PDB file of C-alpha atoms and ligand atoms in Angstrom:
ATOM      1  CA  MET A   1       1.346  17.112  10.716  1.00  0.00           C
ATOM      2  CA  GLY A   2      -1.161  16.080  13.351  1.00  0.00           C
ATOM      3  CA  ASN A   3      -0.521  16.735  17.031  1.00  0.00           C
ATOM      4  CA  THR A   4       0.479  13.151  17.703  1.00  0.00           C
ATOM      5  CA  THR A   5       3.817  11.472  18.261  1.00  0.00           C
ATOM      6  CA  LYS A   6       2.651   8.071  16.992  1.00  0.00           C
ATOM      7  CA  LYS A   7       5.212   6.884  14.480  1.00  0.00           C
ATOM      8  CA  ILE A   8       4.435   4.802  11.423  1.00  0.00           C
ATOM      9  CA  CYS A   9       6.698   2.056  10.073  1.00  0.00           C
ATOM     10  CA  VAL A  10       6.338   0.466   6.644  1.00  0.00           C
ATOM     11  CA  ALA A  11       7.986  -2.927   6.153  1.00  0.00           C
ATOM     12  CA  GLY A  12       7.948  -4.074   2.555  1.00  0.00           C
ATOM     13  CA  SER A  13       8.991  -3.797  -1.044  1.00  0.00           C
ATOM     14  CA  LEU A  14      10.924  -1.136  -2.923  1.00  0.00           C
ATOM     15  CA  ASN A  15      10.703  -1.369  -6.719  1.00  0.00           C
ATOM     16  CA  VAL A  16      11.812   0.836  -9.523  1.00  0.00           C
ATOM     17  CA  ASP A  17       8.857   1.031 -11.903  1.00  0.00           C
ATOM     18  CA  LEU A  18       9.341   1.035 -15.666  1.00  0.00           C
ATOM     19  CA  THR A  19       6.024   2.454 -16.812  1.00  0.00           C
ATOM     20  CA  LEU A  20       4.710   2.272 -20.371  1.00  0.00           C
ATOM     21  CA  ARG A  21       1.727   4.362 -21.468  1.00  0.00           C
ATOM     22  CA  LEU A  22      -0.436   2.566 -24.030  1.00  0.00           C
ATOM     23  CA  GLU A  23      -3.716   3.481 -25.679  1.00  0.00           C
ATOM     24  CA  ARG A  24      -5.114   0.099 -24.670  1.00  0.00           C
ATOM     25  CA  PHE A  25      -3.885  -3.208 -23.252  1.00  0.00           C
ATOM     26  CA  HIS A  26      -2.859  -5.477 -26.117  1.00  0.00           C
ATOM     27  CA  GLN A  27      -3.624  -9.113 -26.867  1.00  0.00           C
ATOM     28  CA  PRO A  28      -1.220 -12.089 -26.690  1.00  0.00           C
ATOM     29  CA  GLY A  29       0.867 -12.121 -29.885  1.00  0.00           C
ATOM     30  CA  GLU A  30       0.001  -8.501 -30.737  1.00  0.00           C
ATOM     31  CA  THR A  31       2.663  -5.776 -31.026  1.00  0.00           C
ATOM     32  CA  VAL A  32       1.663  -2.196 -30.281  1.00  0.00           C
ATOM     33  CA  ILE A  33       3.458   1.148 -30.200  1.00  0.00           C
ATOM     34  CA  ALA A  34       3.627   2.624 -26.684  1.00  0.00           C
ATOM     35  CA  LYS A  35       3.134   6.353 -26.178  1.00  0.00           C
ATOM     36  CA  SER A  36       5.882   6.859 -23.600  1.00  0.00           C
ATOM     37  CA  ILE A  37       8.174   5.148 -21.114  1.00  0.00           C
ATOM     38  CA  HIS A  38       9.177   6.518 -17.698  1.00  0.00           C
ATOM     39  CA  THR A  39      11.077   5.350 -14.637  1.00  0.00           C
ATOM     40  CA  TYR A  40       9.510   5.998 -11.232  1.00  0.00           C
ATOM     41  CA  ALA A  41      10.169   4.929  -7.662  1.00  0.00           C
ATOM     42  CA  GLY A  42       7.493   2.388  -6.700  1.00  0.00           C
ATOM     43  CA  GLY A  43       6.824  -0.869  -4.884  1.00  0.00           C
ATOM     44  CA  LYS A  44       3.883  -1.155  -2.532  1.00  0.00           C
ATOM     45  CA  GLY A  45       6.063  -0.724   0.563  1.00  0.00           C
ATOM     46  CA  GLY A  46       7.997   2.277  -0.701  1.00  0.00           C
ATOM     47  CA  ASN A  47       4.828   3.847  -2.088  1.00  0.00           C
ATOM     48  CA  GLN A  48       3.118   3.600   1.290  1.00  0.00           C
ATOM     49  CA  GLY A  49       6.149   5.049   3.048  1.00  0.00           C
ATOM     50  CA  VAL A  50       6.541   7.984   0.683  1.00  0.00           C
ATOM     51  CA  ALA A  51       2.789   8.683   0.761  1.00  0.00           C
ATOM     52  CA  VAL A  52       2.889   8.887   4.574  1.00  0.00           C
ATOM     53  CA  ALA A  53       5.894  11.224   4.408  1.00  0.00           C
ATOM     54  CA  LYS A  54       4.221  13.440   1.813  1.00  0.00           C
ATOM     55  CA  LEU A  55       1.301  13.801   4.207  1.00  0.00           C
ATOM     56  CA  GLY A  56       3.829  15.248   6.668  1.00  0.00           C
ATOM     57  CA  HIS A  57       3.930  12.350   9.118  1.00  0.00           C
ATOM     58  CA  PRO A  58       7.119  10.706  10.480  1.00  0.00           C
ATOM     59  CA  VAL A  59       7.723   7.321   8.856  1.00  0.00           C
ATOM     60  CA  MET A  60      10.392   4.644   8.986  1.00  0.00           C
ATOM     61  CA  MET A  61      10.974   2.285   6.053  1.00  0.00           C
ATOM     62  CA  VAL A  62      12.225  -1.286   6.421  1.00  0.00           C
ATOM     63  CA  GLY A  63      13.291  -3.092   3.253  1.00  0.00           C
ATOM     64  CA  MET A  64      16.233  -3.907   1.013  1.00  0.00           C
ATOM     65  CA  LEU A  65      17.814  -2.292  -2.037  1.00  0.00           C
ATOM     66  CA  GLY A  66      20.627  -3.415  -4.313  1.00  0.00           C
ATOM     67  CA  GLU A  67      23.931  -1.596  -4.657  1.00  0.00           C
ATOM     68  CA  ASP A  68      23.020  -0.639  -8.210  1.00  0.00           C
ATOM     69  CA  ASP A  69      21.826   2.491 -10.025  1.00  0.00           C
ATOM     70  CA  ASN A  70      18.201   1.688  -9.174  1.00  0.00           C
ATOM     71  CA  GLY A  71      19.111   1.252  -5.508  1.00  0.00           C
ATOM     72  CA  ARG A  72      20.919   4.606  -5.429  1.00  0.00           C
ATOM     73  CA  PHE A  73      18.028   6.302  -7.240  1.00  0.00           C
ATOM     74  CA  TYR A  74      15.606   4.874  -4.678  1.00  0.00           C
ATOM     75  CA  ARG A  75      17.667   5.888  -1.644  1.00  0.00           C
ATOM     76  CA  ASP A  76      17.791   9.380  -3.015  1.00  0.00           C
ATOM     77  CA  THR A  77      14.003   9.381  -3.439  1.00  0.00           C
ATOM     78  CA  LEU A  78      13.452   8.249   0.159  1.00  0.00           C
ATOM     79  CA  LYS A  79      15.820  10.943   1.411  1.00  0.00           C
ATOM     80  CA  LYS A  80      14.198  13.701  -0.673  1.00  0.00           C
ATOM     81  CA  ASN A  81      10.800  12.745   0.718  1.00  0.00           C
ATOM     82  CA  GLY A  82      11.993  12.670   4.316  1.00  0.00           C
ATOM     83  CA  VAL A  83      11.495   8.929   4.853  1.00  0.00           C
ATOM     84  CA  ASP A  84      13.733   7.458   7.588  1.00  0.00           C
ATOM     85  CA  ALA A  85      15.694   4.869   5.552  1.00  0.00           C
ATOM     86  CA  GLU A  86      18.186   3.723   8.192  1.00  0.00           C
ATOM     87  CA  CYS A  87      16.545   0.292   8.220  1.00  0.00           C
ATOM     88  CA  VAL A  88      16.673  -0.088   4.444  1.00  0.00           C
ATOM     89  CA  GLY A  89      19.491  -2.584   3.943  1.00  0.00           C
ATOM     90  CA  SER A  90      21.891  -2.928   1.019  1.00  0.00           C
ATOM     91  CA  ALA A  91      22.635  -6.153  -0.828  1.00  0.00           C
ATOM     92  CA  PRO A  92      25.734  -6.192  -3.044  1.00  0.00           C
ATOM     93  CA  ASN A  93      25.018  -9.004  -5.506  1.00  0.00           C
ATOM     94  CA  THR A  94      21.292  -8.787  -6.206  1.00  0.00           C
ATOM     95  CA  PRO A  95      19.525  -6.171  -8.327  1.00  0.00           C
ATOM     96  CA  SER A  96      16.994  -3.876  -6.689  1.00  0.00           C
ATOM     97  CA  GLY A  97      13.353  -4.862  -7.162  1.00  0.00           C
ATOM     98  CA  THR A  98      11.754  -3.711 -10.403  1.00  0.00           C
ATOM     99  CA  ALA A  99       8.260  -3.616 -11.850  1.00  0.00           C
ATOM    100  CA  VAL A 100       7.121  -3.358 -15.436  1.00  0.00           C
ATOM    101  CA  ILE A 101       3.852  -1.447 -15.581  1.00  0.00           C
ATOM    102  CA  GLU A 102       1.465  -0.747 -18.424  1.00  0.00           C
ATOM    103  CA  VAL A 103      -1.049   2.069 -18.055  1.00  0.00           C
ATOM    104  CA  ASP A 104      -3.847   2.491 -20.599  1.00  0.00           C
ATOM    105  CA  ASP A 105      -5.776   5.610 -21.615  1.00  0.00           C
ATOM    106  CA  ARG A 106      -8.338   5.045 -18.843  1.00  0.00           C
ATOM    107  CA  GLY A 107      -5.529   5.117 -16.259  1.00  0.00           C
ATOM    108  CA  GLU A 108      -5.911   1.396 -15.480  1.00  0.00           C
ATOM    109  CA  ASN A 109      -2.715  -0.590 -14.972  1.00  0.00           C
ATOM    110  CA  ARG A 110      -1.184  -4.045 -15.330  1.00  0.00           C
ATOM    111  CA  ILE A 111       1.928  -4.839 -13.321  1.00  0.00           C
ATOM    112  CA  ALA A 112       4.617  -7.552 -13.392  1.00  0.00           C
ATOM    113  CA  ILE A 113       7.229  -7.596 -10.626  1.00  0.00           C
ATOM    114  CA  ILE A 114      10.808  -8.860 -10.525  1.00  0.00           C
ATOM    115  CA  PRO A 115      11.406  -9.059  -6.727  1.00  0.00           C
ATOM    116  CA  GLY A 116      15.231  -8.718  -6.719  1.00  0.00           C
ATOM    117  CA  THR A 117      16.397  -7.543  -3.280  1.00  0.00           C
ATOM    118  CA  ASN A 118      12.828  -7.594  -1.906  1.00  0.00           C
ATOM    119  CA  GLY A 119      13.263 -11.372  -1.917  1.00  0.00           C
ATOM    120  CA  LEU A 120      16.132 -11.009   0.586  1.00  0.00           C
ATOM    121  CA  VAL A 121      13.999  -9.405   3.301  1.00  0.00           C
ATOM    122  CA  ASN A 122      13.737 -12.354   5.681  1.00  0.00           C
ATOM    123  CA  ASN A 123      13.191 -13.091   9.383  1.00  0.00           C
ATOM    124  CA  ALA A 124      16.891 -12.615  10.185  1.00  0.00           C
ATOM    125  CA  TYR A 125      16.831  -9.188   8.579  1.00  0.00           C
ATOM    126  CA  MET A 126      13.751  -8.222  10.576  1.00  0.00           C
ATOM    127  CA  ASP A 127      15.497  -9.380  13.770  1.00  0.00           C
ATOM    128  CA  SER A 128      18.498  -7.211  12.907  1.00  0.00           C
ATOM    129  CA  VAL A 129      16.369  -4.030  12.794  1.00  0.00           C
ATOM    130  CA  MET A 130      13.718  -5.012  15.359  1.00  0.00           C
ATOM    131  CA  GLU A 131      14.940  -2.757  18.136  1.00  0.00           C
ATOM    132  CA  ARG A 132      14.483   0.311  15.947  1.00  0.00           C
ATOM    133  CA  MET A 133      11.200  -0.952  14.529  1.00  0.00           C
ATOM    134  CA  LEU A 134       9.770  -1.316  18.007  1.00  0.00           C
ATOM    135  CA  THR A 135      10.115   2.447  18.510  1.00  0.00           C
ATOM    136  CA  CYS A 136       7.177   2.771  16.054  1.00  0.00           C
ATOM    137  CA  ASP A 137       3.483   2.371  16.858  1.00  0.00           C
ATOM    138  CA  ILE A 138       1.615   1.635  13.625  1.00  0.00           C
ATOM    139  CA  PHE A 139       2.909  -0.855  11.059  1.00  0.00           C
ATOM    140  CA  MET A 140       2.032  -1.220   7.396  1.00  0.00           C
ATOM    141  CA  LEU A 141       2.647  -4.556   5.650  1.00  0.00           C
ATOM    142  CA  GLN A 142       1.969  -5.834   2.127  1.00  0.00           C
ATOM    143  CA  TYR A 143       2.582  -9.060   0.215  1.00  0.00           C
ATOM    144  CA  GLU A 144       5.642  -8.158  -1.888  1.00  0.00           C
ATOM    145  CA  ILE A 145       8.214  -9.633   0.503  1.00  0.00           C
ATOM    146  CA  ASP A 146       8.269 -13.235   1.726  1.00  0.00           C
ATOM    147  CA  LEU A 147       4.840 -13.913   3.229  1.00  0.00           C
ATOM    148  CA  ALA A 148       6.332 -16.075   5.969  1.00  0.00           C
ATOM    149  CA  THR A 149       8.389 -13.043   7.031  1.00  0.00           C
ATOM    150  CA  ASP A 150       5.239 -10.892   7.057  1.00  0.00           C
ATOM    151  CA  ALA A 151       3.683 -13.493   9.367  1.00  0.00           C
ATOM    152  CA  TYR A 152       6.795 -13.672  11.576  1.00  0.00           C
ATOM    153  CA  LEU A 153       6.915  -9.912  11.907  1.00  0.00           C
ATOM    154  CA  ALA A 154       3.182  -9.546  12.500  1.00  0.00           C
ATOM    155  CA  LYS A 155       3.315 -11.950  15.457  1.00  0.00           C
ATOM    156  CA  ILE A 156       6.179 -10.085  17.142  1.00  0.00           C
ATOM    157  CA  LEU A 157       4.537  -6.699  16.583  1.00  0.00           C
ATOM    158  CA  HIS A 158       1.080  -7.814  17.652  1.00  0.00           C
ATOM    159  CA  ASP A 159       2.509  -9.404  20.817  1.00  0.00           C
ATOM    160  CA  ALA A 160       4.256  -6.085  21.481  1.00  0.00           C
ATOM    161  CA  GLY A 161       0.878  -4.315  21.362  1.00  0.00           C
ATOM    162  CA  LYS A 162       1.425  -2.529  18.021  1.00  0.00           C
ATOM    163  CA  GLN A 163      -1.303  -1.739  15.472  1.00  0.00           C
ATOM    164  CA  LEU A 164      -1.009  -3.508  12.118  1.00  0.00           C
ATOM    165  CA  ILE A 165      -2.472  -2.679   8.715  1.00  0.00           C
ATOM    166  CA  LEU A 166      -2.100  -5.391   6.066  1.00  0.00           C
ATOM    167  CA  ASP A 167      -2.496  -4.696   2.355  1.00  0.00           C
ATOM    168  CA  PRO A 168      -2.975  -8.228   0.941  1.00  0.00           C
ATOM    169  CA  ALA A 169      -1.523  -7.307  -2.440  1.00  0.00           C
ATOM    170  CA  PRO A 170      -0.725  -9.027  -4.697  1.00  0.00           C
ATOM    171  CA  ALA A 171      -3.508 -11.304  -3.390  1.00  0.00           C
ATOM    172  CA  ALA A 172      -2.290 -14.616  -1.987  1.00  0.00           C
ATOM    173  CA  PRO A 173      -3.461 -17.087   0.647  1.00  0.00           C
ATOM    174  CA  ALA A 174      -2.343 -15.920   4.093  1.00  0.00           C
ATOM    175  CA  PRO A 175       0.304 -17.933   5.917  1.00  0.00           C
ATOM    176  CA  ASP A 176      -0.925 -19.691   9.068  1.00  0.00           C
ATOM    177  CA  GLY A 177      -1.522 -17.358  11.962  1.00  0.00           C
ATOM    178  CA  LEU A 178      -1.079 -14.081  10.057  1.00  0.00           C
ATOM    179  CA  TYR A 179      -4.691 -12.869  10.098  1.00  0.00           C
ATOM    180  CA  ALA A 180      -5.016 -13.203  13.877  1.00  0.00           C
ATOM    181  CA  ASN A 181      -2.286 -10.582  14.286  1.00  0.00           C
ATOM    182  CA  ILE A 182      -3.779  -8.034  11.897  1.00  0.00           C
ATOM    183  CA  ASP A 183      -5.961  -5.129  13.057  1.00  0.00           C
ATOM    184  CA  PHE A 184      -6.982  -3.894   9.590  1.00  0.00           C
ATOM    185  CA  ILE A 185      -6.819  -5.715   6.256  1.00  0.00           C
ATOM    186  CA  THR A 186      -7.340  -3.555   3.164  1.00  0.00           C
ATOM    187  CA  PRO A 187      -8.096  -5.581   0.015  1.00  0.00           C
ATOM    188  CA  ASN A 188      -9.450  -3.988  -3.147  1.00  0.00           C
ATOM    189  CA  ALA A 189     -12.442  -5.690  -4.755  1.00  0.00           C
ATOM    190  CA  THR A 190     -10.342  -8.023  -6.898  1.00  0.00           C
ATOM    191  CA  GLU A 191      -8.216  -9.049  -3.926  1.00  0.00           C
ATOM    192  CA  LEU A 192     -11.258  -9.560  -1.708  1.00  0.00           C
ATOM    193  CA  ALA A 193     -12.791 -11.855  -4.346  1.00  0.00           C
ATOM    194  CA  THR A 194      -9.522 -13.786  -4.735  1.00  0.00           C
ATOM    195  CA  LEU A 195      -8.997 -14.190  -0.994  1.00  0.00           C
ATOM    196  CA  THR A 196     -12.524 -15.383  -0.302  1.00  0.00           C
ATOM    197  CA  GLY A 197     -13.684 -16.951  -3.580  1.00  0.00           C
ATOM    198  CA  ALA A 198     -16.839 -14.845  -3.205  1.00  0.00           C
ATOM    199  CA  HIS A 199     -18.579 -12.458  -5.598  1.00  0.00           C
ATOM    200  CA  VAL A 200     -18.152  -8.835  -4.522  1.00  0.00           C
ATOM    201  CA  ASP A 201     -20.324  -6.985  -7.027  1.00  0.00           C
ATOM    202  CA  SER A 202     -22.716  -5.374  -4.534  1.00  0.00           C
ATOM    203  CA  GLU A 203     -22.293  -3.797  -1.104  1.00  0.00           C
ATOM    204  CA  GLU A 204     -24.071  -6.783   0.423  1.00  0.00           C
ATOM    205  CA  GLU A 205     -21.624  -9.196  -1.247  1.00  0.00           C
ATOM    206  CA  VAL A 206     -18.628  -7.128  -0.110  1.00  0.00           C
ATOM    207  CA  VAL A 207     -19.871  -7.231   3.484  1.00  0.00           C
ATOM    208  CA  ARG A 208     -20.461 -10.980   3.282  1.00  0.00           C
ATOM    209  CA  ALA A 209     -16.931 -11.543   1.897  1.00  0.00           C
ATOM    210  CA  ALA A 210     -15.485  -9.245   4.559  1.00  0.00           C
ATOM    211  CA  HIS A 211     -17.116 -11.396   7.242  1.00  0.00           C
ATOM    212  CA  MET A 212     -15.288 -14.417   5.805  1.00  0.00           C
ATOM    213  CA  LEU A 213     -11.993 -12.617   6.557  1.00  0.00           C
ATOM    214  CA  LEU A 214     -13.221 -11.560  10.011  1.00  0.00           C
ATOM    215  CA  ASN A 215     -13.965 -15.219  10.711  1.00  0.00           C
ATOM    216  CA  ARG A 216     -10.349 -16.031   9.817  1.00  0.00           C
ATOM    217  CA  GLY A 217      -9.168 -13.684  12.582  1.00  0.00           C
ATOM    218  CA  VAL A 218      -8.544 -10.154  11.269  1.00  0.00           C
ATOM    219  CA  GLY A 219      -9.835  -7.315  13.445  1.00  0.00           C
ATOM    220  CA  ALA A 220     -11.522  -5.324  10.667  1.00  0.00           C
ATOM    221  CA  VAL A 221     -11.774  -5.292   6.883  1.00  0.00           C
ATOM    222  CA  ILE A 222     -11.550  -2.150   4.775  1.00  0.00           C
ATOM    223  CA  ALA A 223     -12.621  -2.963   1.225  1.00  0.00           C
ATOM    224  CA  LYS A 224     -11.130  -0.415  -1.191  1.00  0.00           C
ATOM    225  CA  LEU A 225     -13.561   0.173  -4.035  1.00  0.00           C
ATOM    226  CA  GLY A 226     -11.751   2.793  -6.143  1.00  0.00           C
ATOM    227  CA  PRO A 227     -13.945   5.728  -7.198  1.00  0.00           C
ATOM    228  CA  LYS A 228     -16.851   4.248  -5.206  1.00  0.00           C
ATOM    229  CA  GLY A 229     -14.921   4.773  -1.943  1.00  0.00           C
ATOM    230  CA  CYS A 230     -14.598   2.035   0.639  1.00  0.00           C
ATOM    231  CA  ILE A 231     -16.515  -0.090   3.107  1.00  0.00           C
ATOM    232  CA  TYR A 232     -15.301  -0.737   6.662  1.00  0.00           C
ATOM    233  CA  VAL A 233     -16.559  -3.953   8.256  1.00  0.00           C
ATOM    234  CA  ASP A 234     -15.917  -5.281  11.744  1.00  0.00           C
ATOM    235  CA  LYS A 235     -17.916  -7.755  13.847  1.00  0.00           C
ATOM    236  CA  GLU A 236     -20.349  -5.046  14.995  1.00  0.00           C
ATOM    237  CA  THR A 237     -20.437  -2.386  12.292  1.00  0.00           C
ATOM    238  CA  VAL A 238     -20.511  -1.671   8.583  1.00  0.00           C
ATOM    239  CA  VAL A 239     -19.380   1.811   7.513  1.00  0.00           C
ATOM    240  CA  PRO A 240     -19.556   2.654   3.794  1.00  0.00           C
ATOM    241  CA  VAL A 241     -17.736   5.895   2.916  1.00  0.00           C
ATOM    242  CA  ALA A 242     -18.179   7.518  -0.519  1.00  0.00           C
ATOM    243  CA  GLY A 243     -15.190   8.260  -2.748  1.00  0.00           C
ATOM    244  CA  PHE A 244     -14.151  11.490  -4.484  1.00  0.00           C
ATOM    245  CA  CYS A 245     -14.695  12.342  -8.112  1.00  0.00           C
ATOM    246  CA  VAL A 246     -11.388  13.330  -9.767  1.00  0.00           C
ATOM    247  CA  GLU A 247      -9.855  13.327 -13.267  1.00  0.00           C
ATOM    248  CA  THR A 248      -7.934  10.046 -13.297  1.00  0.00           C
ATOM    249  CA  VAL A 249      -4.639   9.870 -15.197  1.00  0.00           C
ATOM    250  CA  ASP A 250      -2.960   6.822 -13.611  1.00  0.00           C
ATOM    251  CA  THR A 251      -4.340   4.548 -10.879  1.00  0.00           C
ATOM    252  CA  THR A 252      -0.910   3.067  -9.992  1.00  0.00           C
ATOM    253  CA  ALA A 253      -0.425   3.197  -6.190  1.00  0.00           C
ATOM    254  CA  ALA A 254      -3.922   4.522  -5.472  1.00  0.00           C
ATOM    255  CA  GLY A 255      -4.382   1.662  -3.006  1.00  0.00           C
ATOM    256  CA  ASP A 256      -0.983   2.352  -1.422  1.00  0.00           C
ATOM    257  CA  SER A 257      -1.881   6.022  -1.049  1.00  0.00           C
ATOM    258  CA  PHE A 258      -5.240   5.105   0.516  1.00  0.00           C
ATOM    259  CA  ASN A 259      -3.439   2.941   3.087  1.00  0.00           C
ATOM    260  CA  ALA A 260      -1.028   5.761   3.888  1.00  0.00           C
ATOM    261  CA  GLY A 261      -3.920   8.150   4.454  1.00  0.00           C
ATOM    262  CA  PHE A 262      -5.617   5.638   6.714  1.00  0.00           C
ATOM    263  CA  ALA A 263      -2.431   5.028   8.739  1.00  0.00           C
ATOM    264  CA  VAL A 264      -1.900   8.759   9.240  1.00  0.00           C
ATOM    265  CA  ALA A 265      -5.521   9.215  10.318  1.00  0.00           C
ATOM    266  CA  LEU A 266      -5.131   6.323  12.751  1.00  0.00           C
ATOM    267  CA  ALA A 267      -1.950   7.865  14.130  1.00  0.00           C
ATOM    268  CA  GLU A 268      -3.849  11.100  14.667  1.00  0.00           C
ATOM    269  CA  GLY A 269      -6.605   9.282  16.548  1.00  0.00           C
ATOM    270  CA  MET A 270      -9.408  10.044  14.068  1.00  0.00           C
ATOM    271  CA  GLN A 271     -12.764   8.268  14.255  1.00  0.00           C
ATOM    272  CA  ILE A 272     -13.187   5.544  11.631  1.00  0.00           C
ATOM    273  CA  ARG A 273     -15.509   7.483   9.278  1.00  0.00           C
ATOM    274  CA  ASP A 274     -13.205  10.529   9.191  1.00  0.00           C
ATOM    275  CA  ALA A 275     -10.167   8.297   8.804  1.00  0.00           C
ATOM    276  CA  LEU A 276     -11.702   6.582   5.782  1.00  0.00           C
ATOM    277  CA  ARG A 277     -12.759   9.879   4.233  1.00  0.00           C
ATOM    278  CA  LEU A 278      -9.182  11.100   4.507  1.00  0.00           C
ATOM    279  CA  ALA A 279      -7.907   7.808   3.057  1.00  0.00           C
ATOM    280  CA  ASN A 280     -10.342   8.071   0.130  1.00  0.00           C
ATOM    281  CA  ALA A 281      -9.134  11.618  -0.548  1.00  0.00           C
ATOM    282  CA  VAL A 282      -5.448  10.589  -0.546  1.00  0.00           C
ATOM    283  CA  GLY A 283      -6.189   7.626  -2.843  1.00  0.00           C
ATOM    284  CA  ALA A 284      -8.243   9.732  -5.266  1.00  0.00           C
ATOM    285  CA  LEU A 285      -5.715  12.580  -5.483  1.00  0.00           C
ATOM    286  CA  SER A 286      -2.891  10.120  -6.162  1.00  0.00           C
ATOM    287  CA  THR A 287      -4.596   9.100  -9.429  1.00  0.00           C
ATOM    288  CA  THR A 288      -4.551  12.610 -10.871  1.00  0.00           C
ATOM    289  CA  GLY A 289      -0.956  12.437 -12.149  1.00  0.00           C
ATOM    290  CA  ALA A 290       1.370   9.873 -13.729  1.00  0.00           C
ATOM    291  CA  GLY A 291       3.544   7.431 -11.786  1.00  0.00           C
ATOM    292  CA  ALA A 292       3.307   5.815  -8.390  1.00  0.00           C
ATOM    293  CA  GLN A 293       4.781   8.430  -6.061  1.00  0.00           C
ATOM    294  CA  SER A 294       5.000  11.619  -8.099  1.00  0.00           C
ATOM    295  CA  SER A 295       1.300  12.430  -7.747  1.00  0.00           C
ATOM    296  CA  MET A 296       0.849  11.536  -4.087  1.00  0.00           C
ATOM    297  CA  PRO A 297      -0.734  14.513  -2.346  1.00  0.00           C
ATOM    298  CA  THR A 298       0.472  16.758   0.450  1.00  0.00           C
ATOM    299  CA  ARG A 299      -1.669  17.234   3.548  1.00  0.00           C
ATOM    300  CA  ALA A 300      -2.679  20.697   2.313  1.00  0.00           C
ATOM    301  CA  GLN A 301      -4.015  19.219  -0.951  1.00  0.00           C
ATOM    302  CA  VAL A 302      -5.935  16.588   1.006  1.00  0.00           C
ATOM    303  CA  ASP A 303      -7.404  19.140   3.413  1.00  0.00           C
ATOM    304  CA  ALA A 304      -8.458  21.272   0.435  1.00  0.00           C
ATOM    305  CA  ILE A 305     -10.455  18.471  -1.219  1.00  0.00           C
ATOM    306  CA  LEU A 306     -11.950  17.440   2.140  1.00  0.00           C
ATOM    307  CA  SER A 307     -13.148  20.967   2.852  1.00  0.00           C
ATOM    308  CA  ARG A 308     -14.690  21.320  -0.638  1.00  0.00           C
ATOM    309  CA  SER A 309     -16.800  18.142  -0.490  1.00  0.00           C
TER     310      SER A 309
HETATM  311  O1  LIG B   1       0.852  -0.650  -5.983  1.00  0.00           O
HETATM  312  C1  LIG B   1       1.605  -0.183  -7.068  1.00  0.00           C
HETATM  313  C2  LIG B   1       2.972  -0.811  -7.079  1.00  0.00           C
HETATM  314  O2  LIG B   1       2.839  -2.187  -7.322  1.00  0.00           O
HETATM  315  C3  LIG B   1       3.909  -0.314  -8.153  1.00  0.00           C
HETATM  316  O3  LIG B   1       4.630   0.830  -7.774  1.00  0.00           O
HETATM  317  C4  LIG B   1       4.772  -1.536  -8.449  1.00  0.00           C
HETATM  318  O4  LIG B   1       6.113  -1.381  -8.108  1.00  0.00           O
HETATM  319  C5  LIG B   1       4.111  -2.680  -7.692  1.00  0.00           C
HETATM  320  O5  LIG B   1       4.764  -2.973  -6.531  1.00  0.00           O
END
């Protein structure tokens, strides 16, 4: 762990992932034989929380699970990874969130989500845990709970002087006022294109699209470009940072892992280029094994790849 006391809080989704391995993605109307099926803890919120914890940094999770087998499995996972789950509520009559994921032989994925209890995380729930949340310094949000609640929370946290990182995934138009309360937005290329309607095939196009988000009020844009690394854009600077070359098995949660690495680096007070290098390393290493959380790296693994390159 770094020598900081800054605490990270993740507010968002917790899904149990049902992951199918397939040789290739199939066509509508086509039946194929899958190679395997596995159950993993996932959800963009939970993935970000567990990735922070695996890096050895204190993290609090805010979300909702059902009182079902999946909910119990997930609580156990959070506990094993050392995530503070006191603000993860329980809902008796709704199933925990689930995701059905297909991963092909290149490690690419396709995901469909059934929100379940994630859909119950609302403003009133945030109010009920706000006092504890406000003991944290850096907040990580995504788009797998009600977007209006993301916006509600972001305003309170921003007004309280907290730092906010928004992963706009799955991509959706932002509710009014949300962007103005966000310090860092972290779309991947597909999300950046969807949010702006712009082409993002070259670095120049990515920077131009990022400026469209800056003009809507976010403090800075970090475009996540997979193996190519990432590009940081704020009103004054553009910082491209190269990615790491690894043997990819499964890209699920690579973006979540990147965000966790960035949040930890921010908590440790790193300069932006070093922070993004660390984030790239965490994202890359997370693709080297199957499943969302199982392959997320420890800090020692991240430091090893950083010192080699
Ligand atoms: O970002 C990956 C995650 O997206 C998966 O774990 C799945 O649950 C969906 O939320």
